[in-house]
Tab-separated table of C-alpha atoms in Angstrom:
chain	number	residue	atom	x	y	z
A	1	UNK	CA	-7.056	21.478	7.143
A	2	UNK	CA	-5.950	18.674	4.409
A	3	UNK	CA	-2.748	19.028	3.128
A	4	UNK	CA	-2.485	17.279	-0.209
A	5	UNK	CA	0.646	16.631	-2.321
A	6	UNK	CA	0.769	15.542	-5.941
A	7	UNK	CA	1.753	11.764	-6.935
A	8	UNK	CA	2.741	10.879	-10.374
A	9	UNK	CA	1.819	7.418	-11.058
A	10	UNK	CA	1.644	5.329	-14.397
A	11	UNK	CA	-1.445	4.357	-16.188
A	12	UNK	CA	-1.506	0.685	-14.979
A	13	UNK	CA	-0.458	2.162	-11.094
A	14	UNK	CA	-3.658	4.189	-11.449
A	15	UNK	CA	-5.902	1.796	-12.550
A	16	UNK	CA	-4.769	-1.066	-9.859
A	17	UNK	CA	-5.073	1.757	-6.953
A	18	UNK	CA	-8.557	2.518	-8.876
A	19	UNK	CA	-9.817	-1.176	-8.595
A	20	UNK	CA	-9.363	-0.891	-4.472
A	21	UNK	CA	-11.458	1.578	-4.309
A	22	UNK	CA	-14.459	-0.005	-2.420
A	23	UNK	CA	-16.906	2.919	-4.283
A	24	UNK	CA	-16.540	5.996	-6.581
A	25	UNK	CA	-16.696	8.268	-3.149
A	26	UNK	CA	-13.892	6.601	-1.445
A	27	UNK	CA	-10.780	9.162	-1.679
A	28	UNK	CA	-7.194	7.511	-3.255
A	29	UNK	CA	-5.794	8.798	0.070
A	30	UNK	CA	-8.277	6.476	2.047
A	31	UNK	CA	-7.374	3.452	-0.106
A	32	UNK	CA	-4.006	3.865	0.872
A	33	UNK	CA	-4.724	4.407	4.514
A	34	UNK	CA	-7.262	1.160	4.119
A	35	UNK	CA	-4.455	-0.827	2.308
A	36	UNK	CA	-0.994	-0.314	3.235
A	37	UNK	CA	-0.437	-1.000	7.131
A	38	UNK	CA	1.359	1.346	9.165
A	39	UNK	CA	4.266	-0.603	10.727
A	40	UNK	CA	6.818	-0.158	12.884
A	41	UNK	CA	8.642	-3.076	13.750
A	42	UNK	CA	9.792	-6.248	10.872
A	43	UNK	CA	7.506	-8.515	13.069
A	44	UNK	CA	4.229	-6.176	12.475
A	45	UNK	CA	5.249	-6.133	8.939
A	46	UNK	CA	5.787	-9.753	8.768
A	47	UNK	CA	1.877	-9.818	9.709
A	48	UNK	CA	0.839	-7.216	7.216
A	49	UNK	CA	2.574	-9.203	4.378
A	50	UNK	CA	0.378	-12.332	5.634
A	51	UNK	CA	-2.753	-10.600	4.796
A	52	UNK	CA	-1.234	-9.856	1.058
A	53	UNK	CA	-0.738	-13.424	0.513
A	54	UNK	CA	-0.892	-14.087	-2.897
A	55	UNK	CA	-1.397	-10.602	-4.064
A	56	UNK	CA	2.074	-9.118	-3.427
A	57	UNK	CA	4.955	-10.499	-4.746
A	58	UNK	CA	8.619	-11.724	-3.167
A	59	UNK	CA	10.294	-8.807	-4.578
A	60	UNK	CA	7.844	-6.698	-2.944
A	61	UNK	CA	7.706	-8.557	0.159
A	62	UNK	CA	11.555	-7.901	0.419
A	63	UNK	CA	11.729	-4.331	-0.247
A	64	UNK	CA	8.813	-3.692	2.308
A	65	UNK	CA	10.881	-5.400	5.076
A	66	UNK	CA	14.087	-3.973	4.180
A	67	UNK	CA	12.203	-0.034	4.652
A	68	UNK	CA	11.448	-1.353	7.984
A	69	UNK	CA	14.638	-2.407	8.379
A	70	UNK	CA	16.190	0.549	7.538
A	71	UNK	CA	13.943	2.844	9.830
């Protein structure tokens, strides 16, 4: 069974997570899956950020390492 939860997200959120999709059947949930790597040490998300070069920012960067961090 697939449990779903709601998300709010802004206009410009939407439309960015839109873009990724790789065609009008692929699910939001599968974009995430697809995009954002499922880490679980600061060295495998060192590697994740690597393959974001250039289309996630510092601030991001930082904020992604300290969840790991934290965990």
């Amino acid at each position: 069974m697939i449990m779903s939860k709601t998300v709010s997200l802004s206009d410009e959120a939407y439309d960015r997570l839109k873009k990724w999709k790789s065609n009008d059947d692929e699910s939001f949930s599968s974009v995430v899956l697809r995009t954002i790597p499922s880490v679980a040490t600061p060295e495998e998300l060192r590697e994740a950020i690597n393959k974001f070069k250039g289309r996630l920012s510092d601030e991001d960067a930082d904020i992604m390492t300290k969840s790991v961090e934290e965990d």
